Amino acid sequence: MSTVGDHIDLAEPHMRENLAMAGLDVEYIRATGNTMYFLDENGQEVPVIDYAGGYGALILGHNNPEITAHAVALLNAQIPILAQFSRHTAAIGTAAKLNEIIQRELGDDEPYYAVFANTGAEAIEAALKHAELNRAAKVSALTGEISAAVEAARAAVAAGEASLPAGFQQFDDLAQHVAQHNAELLVRPPLFLALEGSFHGKLVSSVQLTHNEEFRTPFAALAAQAVFVPFNQPGALTKIIEQGRASLLGLVVDGGAVQIVERDFPVFGAFLVEPIQGEGGINEVSAEFAAEIRQACEAIGCPIVVDEIQSGMGRTGAFLASSLIGLRGDYYTLAKSLGGGLAKVSVLLVRESCYRKEFELIHSSTFAKDGFSSAVALRVLDLLEADDGRVYRLVEERGGRLKAMLQSLAAEFPDVVKDVRGKGLMLGLELHDQSDSQAALLRDFARAHILGYVISGYLLRRHRVRTFPTASAANTLRFAPSVELTDGEIAQLESGLRGLCSILRDQDEQALFA
């Protein structure tokens, strides 16, 4: 077991071992903008360009001076950070600002209610809970209607005004047939839809909506049941919905006869969608598939949860990546950059027509909506919106420059680079699989799904560039720097990636591990 100073390292020792193996076990002591610093053996600071960007949480950079000054001012003012069951002015302001931005971007004035949380996965959990609260209310209303219709039919038969359906001699037999069929269906748990390649967190429910089996399978018995929809595949969603549909039985009196009718049962709790998949490999939902999702979900009354935890907050050149493909959500989840790199804060936004006010009483968190993180979030939104959205324009320009460089490398090394994907400052470079490499170490690490981390170690050690593969697509390197990205930082990444591509092209494993 490794040690830190004189202390045994009990914090994720297996992770530390993997970091050491890949050459990534570096302790950073300072960070600003896109640069992080560690100390070399002589105690001198070594700068590293950070393209990991806190997994998308640093759109405004490390220790942004305006956010930092605001945070210090809040603490110096001794604001009440934890004041549960009171008026939270900063949270109210943040919710109002979010509505202002989203309504402008969507071109719709329907408001969204805000449910604050601490992390992205918690916001997803809140979305699942709220969606199930809505579905349960629909089920309750539906069963109430069926019960009333059964009693109306019973009265009509008793009064001699209606006859029973063929095969039933007594009304009680008919009522029991309906009740038994419905009882079997009513105890079934809801199904949630998500895309293949999705990542929605690792908490009890959210992990079941995360497609990666390594994360999901050990906990499959605990929570939400998911059905995964093939990514960007026309017709696949409609087929899954048709296969999953179910009906309750009800009765109607028509033309002097009692008839058995089917009533659509709300099987699906919600459809969770990342407009650009982060951990799945930087995969973009197409506008055509987004339209199919909206149409299919509207047809069955299934709400859409748009997960903008990584792709939102301006990272793609728009506040919501989903707005660029015309995907309208009933729910939105935001986190990561909402905290400005300083605060841990997330939010679930629920469309007014979907919102249930009783949710506020049955769902809560000690640290959600606290005075500090809410005030920081509001300042972040103000900075994003400043100068008529200058940050969004800069993200688009800087992202375009970075993507052009990556595409140039792909053209130069077609046998090494498989694809370049993403928008704005959420980009991915997919490398060809090395599982059949003639170089033993490359082959073995690729088959163990850790070559991406070894490559990251090479880029860090040799080129002072910090990046990592996406969690569920080990051959895809992610690039999520801040909007402060400079041409010099892009050139440093280009130099490192060119060296990497040359090594993989030549199968020079010694150079990679030197």
XYZ file of C-alpha atoms in Angstrom:
514
model
C 0.000 0.000 0.000
C 1.363 3.410 -0.943
C 2.109 6.182 1.539
C 1.903 9.965 1.465
C 4.548 11.538 3.680
C 4.404 9.559 6.914
C 0.804 8.479 6.378
C -0.552 5.338 4.805
C -2.651 6.252 1.755
C -6.101 4.885 2.513
C -7.841 7.079 -0.081
C -8.534 4.916 -3.143
C -5.258 2.955 -3.039
C -6.111 0.966 -6.182
C -6.633 4.198 -8.127
C -3.292 5.510 -6.895
C -1.568 2.340 -8.075
C -3.083 2.781 -11.550
C -2.032 6.427 -11.652
C 1.513 5.473 -10.704
C 1.606 2.782 -13.387
C 0.527 5.284 -16.058
C 2.804 8.044 -14.770
C -0.120 10.246 -13.732
C 0.408 10.287 -9.953
C 1.280 13.969 -9.818
C 0.332 16.306 -6.990
C -0.636 19.683 -8.347
C -0.009 22.611 -6.025
C -1.383 25.563 -7.970
C -3.662 26.274 -10.916
C -4.743 29.277 -12.945
C -6.499 29.583 -16.294
C -5.578 26.491 -18.311
C -2.353 25.843 -16.397
C -1.654 23.576 -13.432
C 1.681 23.379 -11.592
C 3.556 20.621 -9.789
C 6.961 20.671 -8.122
C 9.932 18.875 -9.645
C 12.657 17.142 -7.639
C 14.332 20.516 -7.081
C 11.179 22.132 -5.735
C 10.669 24.197 -8.882
C 7.196 24.716 -10.334
C 6.500 22.834 -13.578
C 3.563 24.133 -15.678
C 1.154 21.716 -17.342
C -1.545 22.672 -19.852
C -4.842 21.263 -18.559
C -7.067 19.893 -21.323
C -9.004 17.668 -18.905
C -10.600 20.806 -17.500
C -12.152 19.175 -14.457
C -14.108 16.874 -16.791
C -15.805 19.936 -18.239
C -16.193 21.878 -14.978
C -13.784 24.694 -15.836
C -15.218 26.604 -18.782
C -13.984 29.834 -17.125
C -10.648 28.329 -16.069
C -8.937 27.422 -12.818
C -9.347 30.050 -10.108
C -10.958 32.594 -12.393
C -10.036 35.907 -10.741
C -13.532 37.406 -10.907
C -15.150 34.299 -9.414
C -12.428 33.960 -6.802
C -12.777 37.615 -5.759
C -16.541 37.163 -5.505
C -16.122 34.018 -3.375
C -13.664 35.770 -1.045
C -16.047 38.720 -0.704
C -18.888 36.369 0.216
C -16.813 34.701 2.916
C -15.497 37.994 4.245
C -19.077 39.248 4.489
C -19.861 36.229 6.681
C -22.928 35.337 4.647
C -25.054 32.542 6.144
C -24.075 29.534 4.052
C -26.422 27.020 5.682
C -29.801 28.571 6.462
C -32.293 25.840 5.668
C -36.015 26.651 5.708
C -35.527 30.337 4.962
C -35.619 32.609 1.931
C -32.646 31.947 -0.351
C -32.161 35.090 -2.397
C -29.091 33.861 -4.312
C -30.828 30.627 -5.315
C -33.915 32.557 -6.396
C -31.705 34.857 -8.489
C -29.891 31.894 -10.025
C -33.170 30.223 -10.996
C -34.433 33.463 -12.524
C -31.205 33.951 -14.496
C -31.314 30.368 -15.763
C -34.853 30.927 -16.978
C -33.873 34.143 -18.711
C -31.059 32.396 -20.560
C -32.960 29.236 -21.461
C -36.093 31.034 -22.590
C -33.994 33.238 -24.867
C -32.142 30.268 -26.310
C -35.225 28.094 -26.784
C -37.470 30.919 -27.954
C -40.148 29.849 -25.463
C -41.496 31.695 -22.446
C -42.670 28.677 -20.393
C -40.752 28.855 -17.095
C -38.762 26.084 -15.439
C -38.725 25.438 -11.702
C -35.289 24.876 -10.157
C -34.398 22.060 -7.763
C -30.854 22.577 -6.491
C -28.415 19.805 -5.606
C -24.684 19.325 -5.088
C -23.484 17.148 -7.967
C -24.552 16.168 -11.449
C -25.483 12.648 -10.393
C -27.708 14.073 -7.632
C -29.489 16.262 -10.179
C -30.110 13.159 -12.295
C -31.442 11.298 -9.258
C -33.800 14.205 -8.558
C -34.994 14.102 -12.170
C -35.719 10.369 -11.924
C -37.610 10.838 -8.668
C -39.676 13.717 -10.018
C -40.471 11.839 -13.218
C -41.612 8.834 -11.196
C -43.763 11.090 -9.008
C -45.447 12.316 -12.172
C -45.831 8.820 -13.602
C -47.324 7.537 -10.334
C -49.844 10.392 -10.403
C -50.827 9.420 -13.956
C -51.238 5.797 -12.882
C -53.361 6.827 -9.908
C -55.610 8.981 -12.095
C -55.920 6.207 -14.650
C -56.819 3.525 -12.109
C -59.337 5.925 -10.566
C -61.005 6.393 -13.936
C -61.065 2.632 -14.508
C -62.584 1.971 -11.081
C -65.298 4.564 -11.703
C -66.046 3.070 -15.110
C -66.300 -0.453 -13.636
C -68.814 0.735 -11.053
C -70.801 2.581 -13.714
C -70.900 -0.602 -15.806
C -71.951 -2.634 -12.739
C -74.841 -0.243 -12.142
C -75.917 -0.398 -15.787
C -75.968 -4.221 -15.776
C -77.844 -4.321 -12.451
C -80.447 -1.934 -13.874
C -80.888 -4.078 -16.971
C -79.555 -1.298 -19.171
C -76.504 -3.193 -20.445
C -75.518 -6.767 -21.223
C -72.278 -8.523 -20.303
C -69.552 -9.322 -22.870
C -69.504 -12.820 -24.338
C -67.915 -15.368 -22.023
C -69.070 -13.749 -18.758
C -72.187 -14.840 -16.884
C -71.727 -12.731 -13.771
C -70.516 -9.150 -13.499
C -68.236 -10.071 -10.592
C -66.405 -12.493 -12.873
C -65.869 -9.686 -15.381
C -64.702 -7.264 -12.688
C -62.296 -9.864 -11.301
C -60.853 -10.506 -14.777
C -60.154 -6.787 -15.195
C -58.730 -6.446 -11.677
C -56.369 -9.424 -12.032
C -55.004 -8.237 -15.349
C -54.405 -4.746 -14.001
C -52.902 -5.910 -10.710
C -50.114 -7.768 -12.533
C -49.225 -4.660 -14.487
C -49.486 -2.158 -11.646
C -46.703 -3.840 -9.629
C -44.200 -3.611 -12.484
C -41.465 -0.992 -11.943
C -41.126 1.804 -14.505
C -38.676 1.601 -17.363
C -36.312 4.467 -18.138
C -34.887 5.046 -21.585
C -31.280 6.083 -22.211
C -28.894 5.963 -25.138
C -26.196 3.403 -25.720
C -22.943 5.008 -24.611
C -24.708 7.160 -22.032
C -23.200 8.297 -18.739
C -25.529 9.842 -16.163
C -23.615 9.267 -12.930
C -22.712 6.510 -10.490
C -25.284 6.844 -7.724
C -27.812 4.087 -7.060
C -30.352 5.101 -9.696
C -28.219 7.158 -12.061
C -25.724 4.319 -12.544
C -28.504 2.165 -13.980
C -28.909 4.781 -16.726
C -25.167 4.654 -17.403
C -24.512 2.256 -20.269
C -21.058 1.042 -19.219
C -21.616 -2.447 -17.796
C -18.569 -2.238 -15.516
C -20.217 0.626 -13.637
C -23.792 -0.638 -13.836
C -23.902 -4.423 -13.520
C -22.658 -4.825 -9.905
C -25.630 -2.756 -8.734
C -28.282 -3.909 -11.203
C -30.609 -5.221 -8.499
C -30.801 -1.955 -6.591
C -32.703 0.621 -8.575
C -34.130 1.950 -11.849
C -34.651 -0.396 -14.780
C -33.168 0.923 -18.030
C -33.647 0.170 -21.703
C -30.794 1.417 -23.890
C -31.598 2.835 -27.308
C -29.100 2.463 -30.180
C -27.356 5.799 -30.773
C -28.502 7.887 -33.769
C -30.259 4.864 -35.276
C -33.500 5.812 -37.063
C -36.520 3.755 -36.056
C -34.815 2.073 -33.103
C -36.631 4.142 -30.476
C -40.057 3.586 -32.019
C -39.442 -0.165 -32.082
C -38.388 -0.244 -28.406
C -41.413 1.782 -27.364
C -43.777 -0.505 -29.258
C -42.187 -3.590 -27.698
C -42.457 -2.122 -24.221
C -45.998 -0.808 -24.403
C -48.656 -2.258 -22.138
C -52.341 -1.625 -21.476
C -54.647 -1.723 -18.490
C -58.158 -3.055 -19.009
C -61.221 -0.951 -18.462
C -64.955 -1.139 -19.139
C -67.322 1.061 -21.106
C -71.022 0.834 -21.781
C -71.751 1.355 -25.461
C -75.023 0.681 -27.247
C -76.493 -1.263 -24.353
C -73.492 -3.564 -23.982
C -70.497 -3.615 -21.653
C -67.241 -3.724 -23.573
C -63.677 -4.394 -22.422
C -61.312 -1.657 -23.598
C -57.574 -1.121 -23.342
C -56.074 1.954 -21.678
C -52.465 2.833 -22.373
C -50.324 2.277 -19.275
C -47.417 4.707 -18.644
C -44.594 2.174 -18.797
C -41.738 4.627 -19.390
C -40.728 7.054 -16.654
C -38.446 9.284 -18.736
C -35.922 9.336 -21.583
C -32.487 10.646 -20.556
C -30.385 12.198 -23.319
C -26.922 13.756 -23.416
C -26.850 15.948 -26.553
C -23.120 15.212 -26.659
C -22.023 12.135 -24.759
C -19.013 12.892 -22.584
C -17.847 9.611 -21.079
C -19.276 7.660 -24.012
C -16.647 9.078 -26.361
C -17.801 12.605 -27.362
C -20.682 11.388 -29.523
C -23.114 13.971 -30.915
C -26.848 13.324 -31.150
C -27.972 14.309 -34.642
C -30.728 16.845 -35.232
C -32.709 14.169 -37.050
C -32.502 11.750 -34.136
C -33.357 14.542 -31.692
C -36.558 15.204 -33.663
C -37.420 11.506 -33.579
C -36.896 11.413 -29.807
C -39.194 14.388 -29.272
C -41.908 12.999 -31.548
C -41.824 9.495 -30.052
C -41.836 10.720 -26.455
C -44.684 13.177 -27.054
C -46.760 10.355 -28.536
C -46.603 8.325 -25.302
C -46.375 11.156 -22.777
C -42.810 10.271 -21.774
C -40.809 13.258 -20.461
C -37.341 14.011 -21.829
C -34.506 14.689 -19.389
C -31.733 16.562 -21.209
C -28.453 15.930 -19.399
C -26.328 19.038 -19.993
C -23.985 18.356 -17.080
C -20.914 18.219 -19.328
C -22.183 19.796 -22.541
C -24.033 22.778 -21.039
C -22.947 26.111 -19.569
C -21.641 27.431 -22.881
C -19.164 24.643 -23.576
C -20.381 24.118 -27.154
C -20.785 27.787 -28.061
C -24.389 27.891 -26.843
C -25.614 27.750 -23.273
C -27.350 24.428 -24.031
C -25.824 22.031 -26.543
C -29.328 20.635 -27.078
C -30.507 23.977 -28.465
C -28.128 23.519 -31.402
C -29.991 20.382 -32.519
C -33.517 21.520 -31.691
C -33.949 19.155 -28.746
C -36.422 20.557 -26.206
C -36.425 19.020 -22.750
C -39.073 18.701 -20.082
C -36.198 18.518 -17.608
C -32.638 19.858 -17.786
C -29.732 18.989 -15.513
C -26.770 21.336 -15.119
C -23.673 21.045 -12.933
C -19.865 21.123 -13.345
C -19.125 24.635 -14.704
C -22.158 26.023 -12.871
C -19.909 26.190 -9.807
C -17.200 28.156 -11.604
C -14.517 25.680 -10.563
C -14.947 26.672 -6.899
C -18.359 25.519 -5.679
C -20.075 22.145 -5.838
C -23.529 22.926 -7.177
C -26.015 21.436 -9.608
C -29.593 22.092 -10.582
C -32.557 20.231 -12.016
C -34.858 22.416 -14.095
C -38.435 21.186 -14.515
C -40.851 22.628 -17.052
C -43.786 24.344 -15.325
C -46.370 22.105 -17.003
C -44.576 19.030 -15.581
C -43.716 20.332 -12.128
C -45.288 18.962 -8.962
C -45.070 21.314 -5.980
C -45.199 18.496 -3.426
C -41.766 17.412 -4.663
C -40.210 20.198 -2.577
C -41.425 18.496 0.604
C -40.407 14.940 -0.188
C -37.010 15.653 -1.757
C -34.312 17.709 -0.062
C -30.590 17.940 0.663
C -28.758 19.544 3.586
C -26.227 21.349 1.416
C -28.380 22.114 -1.646
C -29.264 25.743 -2.318
C -26.670 26.972 0.182
C -25.835 30.655 0.276
C -22.265 30.326 -0.982
C -22.627 27.976 -3.969
C -25.831 29.652 -5.165
C -24.170 33.075 -5.122
C -21.133 31.706 -6.975
C -23.405 30.093 -9.587
C -25.205 33.388 -10.148
C -21.879 35.136 -10.697
C -20.855 32.445 -13.199
C -24.057 32.983 -15.183
C -23.459 36.736 -15.203
C -19.956 36.197 -16.595
C -21.220 33.865 -19.323
C -23.840 36.385 -20.374
C -21.607 39.462 -20.160
C -20.922 41.556 -23.266
C -23.869 40.051 -25.121
C -22.569 36.485 -24.703
C -18.911 37.099 -25.551
C -17.929 33.809 -23.877
C -20.167 31.791 -26.211
C -18.635 33.429 -29.277
C -15.140 32.890 -27.939
C -15.860 29.214 -27.203
C -17.010 28.759 -30.784
C -13.912 30.483 -32.184
C -11.392 28.767 -29.886
C -13.126 25.418 -30.318
C -13.048 25.806 -34.077
C -9.319 26.494 -33.965
C -8.683 23.483 -31.727
C -10.858 21.175 -33.819
C -9.158 22.274 -37.035
C -5.801 21.302 -35.520
C -7.128 17.891 -34.498
C -8.626 17.326 -37.943
C -5.307 18.251 -39.540
C -3.578 15.600 -37.429
C -6.231 13.057 -38.406
C -5.532 13.775 -42.071
C -1.773 13.482 -41.479
C -2.041 10.221 -39.497
C -5.085 8.349 -40.886
C -3.724 4.999 -39.693
C -3.511 6.318 -36.117
C -6.452 8.716 -35.742
C -9.867 7.218 -36.393
C -12.098 10.240 -35.843
C -12.438 13.755 -34.428
C -15.767 14.637 -32.803
C -17.509 17.273 -30.744
C -18.459 20.945 -30.695
C -16.891 24.042 -29.189
C -14.556 23.138 -26.353
C -15.912 19.617 -25.889
C -13.847 17.610 -28.354
C -12.637 14.044 -28.697
C -9.833 12.427 -30.681
C -10.469 8.708 -31.264
C -7.406 6.568 -31.911
C -7.463 3.302 -33.795
C -7.540 0.251 -31.539
C -4.114 -1.243 -30.761
C -5.420 -4.616 -29.532
C -3.753 -6.381 -32.449
C -0.543 -4.371 -32.332
C 2.707 -6.219 -33.017
C 4.247 -4.273 -30.125
C 3.604 -6.396 -27.039
C 3.141 -3.607 -24.519
C 0.806 -1.626 -26.775
C -1.230 -4.747 -27.425
C -1.432 -5.803 -23.785
C -2.396 -2.378 -22.467
C -4.982 -1.970 -25.217
C -6.585 -5.316 -24.388
C -6.661 -4.296 -20.717
C -8.444 -1.054 -21.750
C -5.811 1.144 -20.093
C -3.683 2.208 -23.056
C -5.490 5.554 -23.086
C -4.199 6.289 -19.585
C -0.671 5.222 -20.523
C -0.885 7.600 -23.494
C -2.059 10.329 -21.131
C 0.979 9.658 -18.968
C 3.248 10.058 -21.988
C 1.648 13.393 -22.915
C 2.052 14.611 -19.344
C 5.673 13.507 -18.874
C 7.058 14.410 -22.283
C 4.895 17.319 -23.403
C 3.393 18.746 -20.206
C -0.141 18.271 -21.518
C -2.869 16.908 -19.252
C -5.740 14.937 -20.748
C -7.474 11.588 -20.227
C -9.529 9.102 -22.208
C -13.292 9.124 -21.773
C -14.519 6.656 -19.164
C -16.456 4.317 -21.449
C -14.482 4.759 -24.672
C -10.864 4.108 -23.773
C -9.513 4.957 -27.247
C -10.940 8.490 -27.234
C -8.943 11.322 -25.685
C -11.057 14.230 -24.405
C -10.249 17.912 -24.710
C -12.296 20.272 -22.536
C -10.110 23.309 -21.828
C -11.366 26.674 -20.649
C -12.393 29.545 -22.872
C -9.018 31.155 -22.086
C -7.297 28.683 -24.433
C -4.450 30.352 -26.326
C -2.826 29.619 -29.677
C 0.352 28.719 -27.792
C -1.507 26.133 -25.720
C -3.029 24.659 -28.867
C 0.436 24.476 -30.423
C 1.788 22.670 -27.337
C -1.003 20.080 -27.613
C -0.352 19.722 -31.335
C 3.324 19.011 -30.691
C 2.466 16.385 -28.086
C -0.154 14.671 -30.240
C 2.145 14.678 -33.266
C 4.790 12.934 -31.177
C 2.209 10.437 -29.966
C 0.916 9.739 -33.460
C 4.447 9.147 -34.723
C 5.066 6.661 -31.908
C 1.844 4.741 -32.620
C 2.449 4.811 -36.372
C 5.946 3.392 -35.898
C 4.829 1.048 -33.079
C 7.706 2.448 -31.016
C 6.615 1.322 -27.561
C 9.992 2.154 -26.029
C 9.504 5.830 -26.873
C 6.050 5.752 -25.347
C 7.258 4.315 -22.043
C 10.598 6.081 -21.824
